[in-house]
XYZ file of C-alpha atoms in Angstrom:
497
model
C -52.653 -82.173 -239.630
C -56.396 -82.117 -239.017
C -56.824 -82.152 -242.815
C -55.380 -85.638 -242.862
C -57.819 -86.680 -240.159
C -60.601 -85.185 -242.291
C -59.516 -87.320 -245.231
C -59.347 -90.400 -243.019
C -62.813 -89.905 -241.611
C -64.216 -88.995 -245.018
C -63.110 -92.447 -246.148
C -64.965 -93.881 -243.182
C -68.035 -91.860 -244.165
C -67.885 -93.249 -247.707
C -67.664 -96.743 -246.288
C -70.870 -96.062 -244.420
C -72.604 -95.390 -247.737
C -71.711 -98.859 -248.952
C -74.768 -100.867 -249.859
C -73.960 -103.428 -247.205
C -74.619 -100.929 -244.449
C -78.222 -100.224 -245.393
C -78.171 -96.658 -244.162
C -76.787 -97.309 -240.714
C -74.584 -94.397 -239.651
C -71.469 -95.425 -237.791
C -71.047 -91.982 -236.225
C -74.671 -91.896 -234.999
C -74.323 -95.411 -233.592
C -71.172 -94.395 -231.732
C -72.941 -91.355 -230.271
C -75.972 -93.441 -229.266
C -73.886 -96.117 -227.624
C -71.698 -93.563 -225.848
C -74.863 -91.863 -224.584
C -76.105 -95.224 -223.314
C -72.743 -95.781 -221.657
C -72.893 -92.328 -220.085
C -76.305 -93.158 -218.671
C -74.922 -96.492 -217.450
C -72.331 -94.420 -215.602
C -74.792 -91.857 -214.273
C -77.335 -94.288 -212.835
C -74.849 -96.249 -210.694
C -73.524 -92.942 -209.395
C -77.082 -92.214 -208.258
C -77.844 -95.618 -206.748
C -74.462 -96.931 -205.622
C -73.810 -94.355 -202.870
C -77.262 -95.182 -201.499
C -76.800 -98.951 -201.766
C -73.323 -98.991 -200.179
C -74.587 -97.053 -197.173
C -77.851 -98.968 -196.737
C -76.541 -102.502 -197.261
C -73.111 -102.062 -195.658
C -69.731 -103.555 -196.498
C -70.535 -107.140 -195.461
C -73.748 -107.408 -197.476
C -72.159 -105.783 -200.500
C -69.335 -108.314 -200.237
C -71.829 -111.189 -200.174
C -73.664 -109.822 -203.203
C -70.458 -109.431 -205.204
C -69.208 -112.890 -204.222
C -72.476 -114.421 -205.472
C -72.183 -112.304 -208.622
C -68.717 -113.698 -209.287
C -70.160 -117.242 -209.178
C -72.939 -116.218 -211.567
C -70.241 -114.769 -213.786
C -68.756 -118.232 -214.308
C -72.186 -119.776 -214.917
C -73.001 -117.020 -217.407
C -69.826 -117.899 -219.232
C -70.966 -121.507 -219.636
C -74.427 -120.388 -220.704
C -73.071 -117.909 -223.245
C -70.525 -120.438 -224.632
C -68.784 -117.778 -226.723
C -71.904 -117.361 -228.858
C -72.074 -113.553 -228.741
C -68.703 -112.720 -230.331
C -68.958 -115.537 -232.858
C -72.547 -114.637 -233.784
C -71.695 -110.955 -234.276
C -68.718 -111.789 -236.481
C -70.511 -114.333 -238.671
C -73.985 -112.798 -238.487
C -72.742 -109.421 -239.758
C -71.552 -111.154 -242.927
C -74.919 -112.870 -243.483
C -77.362 -110.089 -242.713
C -78.084 -109.321 -246.370
C -79.345 -112.887 -246.862
C -82.513 -113.239 -244.804
C -82.792 -117.022 -245.217
C -79.190 -117.751 -244.226
C -79.325 -115.245 -241.381
C -82.544 -116.745 -240.016
C -81.073 -120.248 -240.038
C -77.865 -119.060 -238.377
C -79.708 -117.143 -235.631
C -81.874 -120.147 -234.778
C -78.828 -122.387 -234.607
C -77.140 -120.010 -232.170
C -80.366 -119.671 -230.163
C -80.723 -123.455 -229.845
C -77.096 -123.944 -228.797
C -77.550 -121.174 -226.245
C -80.572 -122.850 -224.678
C -78.680 -126.139 -224.366
C -75.669 -124.540 -222.677
C -77.971 -122.563 -220.365
C -79.592 -125.794 -219.175
C -76.103 -127.152 -218.485
C -75.203 -124.046 -216.461
C -78.253 -124.561 -214.215
C -77.207 -128.147 -213.529
C -73.730 -126.958 -212.516
C -75.272 -124.226 -210.329
C -77.267 -126.779 -208.336
C -74.126 -128.834 -207.747
C -72.112 -125.777 -206.672
C -74.751 -124.588 -204.219
C -74.440 -127.901 -202.417
C -70.794 -127.152 -201.528
C -70.191 -126.082 -197.930
C -68.218 -122.912 -198.823
C -70.873 -121.672 -201.276
C -74.042 -122.884 -199.552
C -74.457 -119.676 -197.447
C -74.754 -117.694 -200.686
C -77.143 -120.041 -202.483
C -80.264 -117.858 -202.283
C -78.407 -114.888 -203.732
C -77.101 -117.155 -206.478
C -80.590 -118.526 -207.202
C -81.996 -115.015 -207.563
C -79.192 -113.806 -209.817
C -79.404 -116.982 -211.917
C -82.581 -115.623 -213.540
C -80.200 -113.651 -215.734
C -78.946 -116.914 -217.274
C -82.220 -117.838 -218.948
C -82.911 -114.190 -219.690
C -79.611 -113.813 -221.520
C -80.232 -116.953 -223.576
C -83.713 -115.845 -224.629
C -82.725 -112.205 -225.146
C -80.057 -112.807 -227.870
C -78.574 -109.342 -227.297
C -75.965 -109.949 -229.989
C -78.637 -109.807 -232.720
C -79.073 -106.066 -232.151
C -75.325 -105.576 -232.599
C -75.371 -107.586 -235.828
C -77.969 -105.208 -237.269
C -76.367 -102.183 -235.573
C -79.698 -101.315 -233.949
C -78.201 -99.118 -231.241
C -81.182 -96.758 -231.138
C -83.379 -99.559 -229.765
C -80.636 -100.699 -227.352
C -80.274 -97.164 -225.996
C -84.014 -96.585 -225.465
C -84.536 -99.988 -223.858
C -81.547 -99.569 -221.577
C -82.660 -96.115 -220.448
C -86.204 -97.304 -219.688
C -85.137 -100.211 -217.487
C -82.481 -98.146 -215.721
C -85.137 -95.642 -214.680
C -87.367 -98.503 -213.532
C -84.579 -100.065 -211.459
C -83.816 -96.742 -209.749
C -87.453 -96.275 -208.767
C -87.650 -99.807 -207.379
C -84.289 -99.460 -205.600
C -85.266 -96.388 -203.616
C -88.771 -97.702 -202.987
C -87.922 -101.145 -201.599
C -84.276 -101.261 -200.443
C -84.486 -99.547 -197.053
C -82.088 -101.401 -194.735
C -79.462 -104.127 -194.470
C -82.322 -106.630 -194.635
C -82.966 -105.540 -198.220
C -80.061 -107.514 -199.703
C -82.267 -110.091 -201.462
C -84.649 -107.397 -202.683
C -81.670 -105.500 -204.092
C -80.461 -108.624 -205.900
C -83.928 -109.273 -207.342
C -84.323 -105.685 -208.580
C -80.922 -105.801 -210.312
C -81.886 -109.046 -212.064
C -85.429 -107.909 -212.873
C -84.200 -104.907 -214.840
C -81.891 -107.110 -216.910
C -84.426 -109.862 -217.524
C -87.033 -107.293 -218.553
C -84.632 -106.013 -221.181
C -84.029 -109.546 -222.441
C -87.766 -110.135 -222.841
C -87.982 -106.945 -224.898
C -85.080 -108.185 -226.995
C -86.902 -111.392 -227.826
C -89.999 -109.506 -228.923
C -87.919 -106.987 -230.878
C -86.005 -109.737 -232.698
C -89.103 -110.442 -234.819
C -88.209 -107.297 -236.730
C -85.275 -109.169 -238.252
C -85.785 -112.929 -237.924
C -88.149 -115.536 -236.551
C -86.417 -116.931 -233.479
C -87.182 -120.538 -232.571
C -85.524 -123.795 -231.608
C -84.253 -125.899 -234.490
C -83.125 -129.488 -234.959
C -80.712 -128.476 -237.725
C -78.080 -127.055 -235.381
C -75.039 -127.968 -237.537
C -73.070 -128.283 -234.330
C -69.866 -129.565 -235.898
C -69.731 -126.541 -238.198
C -69.921 -124.074 -235.316
C -68.291 -126.062 -232.518
C -64.621 -125.296 -233.215
C -64.901 -121.469 -233.348
C -67.375 -121.500 -230.449
C -64.915 -123.495 -228.342
C -62.165 -120.992 -229.135
C -64.379 -118.120 -228.004
C -65.635 -120.071 -225.004
C -62.196 -120.942 -223.667
C -61.002 -117.430 -224.418
C -63.965 -116.006 -222.492
C -63.397 -118.577 -219.753
C -59.837 -117.465 -219.182
C -60.893 -113.810 -219.416
C -63.630 -114.382 -216.848
C -61.123 -116.077 -214.570
C -58.978 -112.973 -214.355
C -62.041 -110.687 -214.221
C -63.820 -112.607 -211.458
C -61.030 -114.509 -209.744
C -59.839 -111.433 -207.856
C -63.180 -111.018 -206.063
C -63.758 -114.769 -205.726
C -60.283 -115.424 -204.306
C -60.416 -112.276 -202.211
C -63.618 -113.560 -200.611
C -62.169 -117.011 -199.961
C -58.749 -115.808 -198.735
C -59.564 -112.523 -196.973
C -63.322 -112.429 -196.296
C -66.417 -110.453 -197.301
C -65.124 -107.186 -195.831
C -62.283 -106.849 -198.330
C -64.537 -107.944 -201.186
C -66.850 -105.064 -200.267
C -63.945 -102.590 -200.136
C -62.574 -103.824 -203.446
C -66.030 -103.903 -205.061
C -66.249 -100.100 -204.947
C -62.950 -99.691 -206.811
C -63.958 -102.356 -209.345
C -67.348 -100.696 -209.870
C -65.699 -97.394 -210.796
C -63.104 -99.200 -212.911
C -65.790 -101.051 -214.888
C -67.719 -97.833 -215.478
C -64.613 -96.312 -217.045
C -63.960 -99.423 -219.135
C -67.467 -99.246 -220.542
C -66.732 -95.866 -222.121
C -64.188 -97.141 -224.628
C -65.923 -100.505 -224.946
C -69.040 -98.665 -226.149
C -67.057 -97.357 -229.112
C -65.464 -100.700 -229.953
C -68.751 -102.641 -229.740
C -70.304 -100.333 -232.332
C -67.343 -100.503 -234.701
C -66.731 -104.271 -234.575
C -69.644 -105.383 -236.832
C -68.499 -102.854 -239.452
C -64.906 -104.073 -239.221
C -66.119 -107.678 -239.570
C -67.795 -106.774 -242.861
C -64.719 -104.890 -244.123
C -62.439 -107.788 -243.194
C -64.312 -109.960 -245.695
C -63.644 -107.567 -248.570
C -60.640 -107.518 -250.893
C -59.377 -104.025 -250.011
C -57.412 -103.661 -246.776
C -57.109 -99.864 -246.747
C -60.656 -99.016 -245.535
C -60.271 -101.345 -242.550
C -56.829 -99.937 -241.699
C -58.113 -96.364 -241.961
C -61.049 -97.077 -239.667
C -58.878 -99.027 -237.205
C -56.238 -96.311 -236.941
C -58.829 -93.591 -236.444
C -60.549 -95.537 -233.673
C -57.230 -96.106 -231.886
C -56.480 -92.379 -231.891
C -59.960 -91.656 -230.560
C -59.490 -94.211 -227.775
C -56.121 -92.745 -226.769
C -57.422 -89.176 -226.704
C -60.219 -90.261 -224.349
C -58.610 -92.935 -222.175
C -55.246 -91.373 -221.273
C -56.770 -88.324 -219.512
C -59.444 -90.576 -218.013
C -56.813 -92.785 -216.362
C -54.795 -89.791 -215.127
C -57.901 -88.014 -213.851
C -59.277 -90.941 -211.850
C -55.821 -91.580 -210.359
C -55.519 -88.000 -209.114
C -59.068 -87.729 -207.782
C -59.491 -91.306 -206.498
C -59.922 -90.367 -202.833
C -62.668 -87.850 -203.522
C -64.402 -90.251 -205.916
C -64.517 -93.045 -203.325
C -65.766 -90.679 -200.608
C -68.589 -89.417 -202.816
C -69.560 -92.737 -204.381
C -69.328 -94.968 -201.310
C -68.446 -92.932 -198.209
C -65.668 -92.893 -195.619
C -66.379 -96.536 -194.707
C -64.785 -97.562 -198.026
C -61.762 -95.239 -197.914
C -59.387 -98.235 -197.874
C -60.371 -98.827 -201.486
C -58.586 -95.666 -202.695
C -55.241 -97.406 -203.157
C -56.883 -100.209 -205.184
C -58.651 -97.628 -207.361
C -55.344 -95.900 -208.107
C -53.875 -99.178 -209.306
C -56.977 -99.906 -211.396
C -56.761 -96.398 -212.883
C -53.476 -97.468 -214.463
C -55.175 -100.649 -215.621
C -57.784 -98.615 -217.528
C -55.252 -97.706 -220.217
C -53.946 -101.274 -220.470
C -57.515 -102.590 -220.714
C -58.398 -100.059 -223.415
C -55.462 -101.091 -225.583
C -56.141 -104.803 -225.016
C -59.826 -104.335 -225.908
C -58.864 -102.385 -229.027
C -56.629 -105.130 -230.391
C -59.263 -107.750 -229.565
C -62.341 -106.031 -231.031
C -60.726 -104.395 -234.060
C -58.160 -106.944 -235.231
C -58.236 -110.318 -233.502
C -61.967 -111.131 -233.537
C -62.852 -109.681 -236.980
C -59.776 -111.350 -238.494
C -60.761 -114.739 -237.009
C -57.418 -115.050 -235.222
C -59.041 -117.211 -232.592
C -55.812 -118.935 -231.535
C -54.145 -115.627 -230.702
C -57.205 -114.597 -228.701
C -57.134 -117.875 -226.782
C -53.391 -117.758 -226.124
C -53.543 -114.179 -224.833
C -56.482 -114.768 -222.515
C -55.157 -118.110 -221.246
C -51.699 -116.813 -220.382
C -53.117 -113.720 -218.661
C -55.626 -115.782 -216.648
C -52.917 -118.196 -215.492
C -50.692 -115.326 -214.395
C -53.642 -113.654 -212.653
C -54.590 -116.718 -210.598
C -50.993 -117.506 -209.611
C -50.287 -113.912 -208.578
C -53.572 -113.749 -206.639
C -52.544 -116.770 -204.587
C -49.408 -114.982 -203.430
C -50.503 -111.338 -203.350
C -54.041 -111.395 -201.891
C -53.019 -112.966 -198.530
C -50.410 -110.211 -198.106
C -51.849 -107.100 -199.781
C -55.580 -107.984 -199.775
C -57.569 -105.774 -202.205
C -54.433 -103.964 -203.419
C -52.916 -107.279 -204.449
C -56.067 -108.150 -206.400
C -55.949 -104.777 -208.193
C -52.289 -105.216 -209.101
C -52.865 -108.661 -210.619
C -55.649 -107.150 -212.757
C -53.197 -104.553 -214.090
C -50.602 -107.218 -214.920
C -53.198 -109.408 -216.649
C -54.424 -106.590 -218.892
C -50.832 -105.753 -219.861
C -50.132 -109.386 -220.743
C -53.173 -109.616 -223.047
C -52.190 -106.412 -224.817
C -48.536 -107.440 -225.193
C -49.432 -110.778 -226.806
C -51.990 -109.322 -229.222
C -49.868 -106.274 -229.976
C -47.206 -108.473 -231.593
C -49.770 -109.255 -234.282
C -51.277 -105.772 -234.576
C -48.018 -103.761 -234.562
C -47.103 -104.246 -238.262
C -50.567 -103.080 -239.352
C -50.390 -99.572 -237.830
C -48.532 -96.389 -238.738
C -46.746 -95.989 -235.408
C -45.560 -92.451 -236.081
C -49.047 -90.978 -236.286
C -50.303 -92.986 -233.318
C -47.206 -92.137 -231.260
C -47.722 -88.451 -231.973
C -51.260 -88.656 -230.603
C -49.910 -90.318 -227.434
C -47.289 -87.593 -226.899
C -49.872 -84.840 -227.352
C -52.266 -86.508 -224.913
C -49.598 -87.134 -222.253
C -48.333 -83.548 -222.502
C -51.885 -82.233 -222.131
C -52.427 -84.516 -219.136
C -49.373 -82.957 -217.467
C -51.073 -79.571 -217.551
C -54.322 -81.170 -216.371
C -52.514 -82.790 -213.419
C -50.945 -79.472 -212.436
C -54.381 -77.840 -212.508
C -55.868 -80.527 -210.248
C -52.893 -80.280 -207.863
C -53.383 -76.532 -207.446
C -57.148 -76.859 -206.947
C -56.557 -79.467 -204.234
C -55.319 -76.634 -202.028
C -58.777 -75.047 -201.965
C -60.872 -75.407 -198.841
C -64.380 -76.510 -199.843
C -66.685 -79.532 -199.787
C -65.560 -82.772 -201.416
C -68.358 -82.703 -203.992
C -67.669 -79.091 -204.997
C -63.923 -79.663 -205.164
C -64.286 -82.740 -207.362
C -66.658 -80.856 -209.657
C -64.169 -77.983 -210.004
C -61.262 -80.338 -210.642
C -63.126 -82.308 -213.300
C -64.293 -79.177 -215.120
C -60.914 -77.422 -214.926
C -59.079 -80.624 -215.874
C -61.242 -81.257 -218.938
C -61.019 -77.632 -220.111
C -57.260 -77.557 -219.570
C -56.738 -80.848 -221.397
C -58.870 -79.815 -224.381
C -57.161 -76.413 -224.568
C -53.733 -78.047 -224.713
C -54.886 -80.497 -227.392
C -56.156 -77.575 -229.469
C -52.805 -75.809 -229.067
C -51.085 -79.001 -230.247
C -53.641 -79.153 -233.093
C -54.445 -82.761 -232.360
C -56.080 -84.480 -235.346
C -59.098 -85.867 -233.528
C -59.840 -82.727 -231.514
C -59.460 -80.400 -234.505
C -61.746 -82.588 -236.581
C -64.310 -82.551 -233.792
C -64.178 -78.752 -233.614
C -64.611 -78.528 -237.362
C -67.716 -80.726 -237.184
C -69.161 -78.550 -234.408
C -68.528 -75.388 -236.416
C -70.459 -76.844 -239.343
C -73.472 -77.370 -237.082
């Protein structure tokens, strides 16, 4: 069966040699972005245990509440530009003049919407319920102008993931140094917020300077707003509804249950988002390539690439979800400490949501956005956001952080279910289903291994390390026995090297 996978991926390799790709290697980009994602996982694991203990639950809750407000303002500032610009910019990148005009139009629109977001921020900070958080919001709002100037999406258009990886690594190291040097007590909350923003804004400044490699970025009067407005509004309202169900749990948890439960829940969400970034790193790399293929006459190359990516996602995400569910208590103890142990139950629920989120992200990045099915994207995100808010109103007062986690799971499932109705006819379900069965069966052996190791008497850190290593080895061994397509192809590539 791995021979078929070889043929599939050979087709992908030939697509990479297409003149439109200008030498960019999809496989190298995936590796680079996954490495960046791994580092994004590693650095929080270094700093977060320190921050949670130094700042405390209450301060962490305040920081995350302010972050949720900034999340809404960022949405207004971004205005759906990133996804739209990647989709359309990827198609124009071989025409320097058209690409330059398009980039400047997006840059100008972004600056206008950023100014609007600052006006709204000033109004919000005058409200009695938000006023106590205004200084945290002011500090974090530096990311709004930084994001507008940084035009991060341009690097994705040109698939320049080597630069993104190096820049990200440099500013992560800088933020760690500053974190340990200046955040010493609970009084360091504002310093912590400034350091987090400084690292991001520094990266955005580098982006602006780096953009000269491709285009000359400047404001323009020829915005052609009416041409771009309709698709931008689709992406904006889709992102708005998505942000509602991403941020509403922490926002509503803070308003209905207080900062303490936001702090408890924030730990589970932090781990959940780290896991989500793993599969997102793959999809972000592939999307510009899929956008180009979607504009060509032949459908087969896009279907081949899409099916292969789905199998890769399933092979990675299913054991990830099972593993974090089984080891959730040890993970919380190591990452945040015993003070946050109440967050274990929320993390277990979010572990189930990881798989739902992976499938929803796959349908969005690989089919809905590249195919310009903006209405489907909007419908899915709107329905899920409405369900999320309504469920939060009823569940958070009763089940606190666990209720917020459960509504997140339901929302992700709703998005996937709506988009799956469109994607389903385009996939060979038999081959995908076989990959799922192999992964689930291998996870059963992995779960048994972790259960037996749990009986050992040793430190939490050592036990988690043993369980992760034994679980990964056991899972991979089972997948080799089943001769899984993706795993066998990976082994074949390693043997060649």
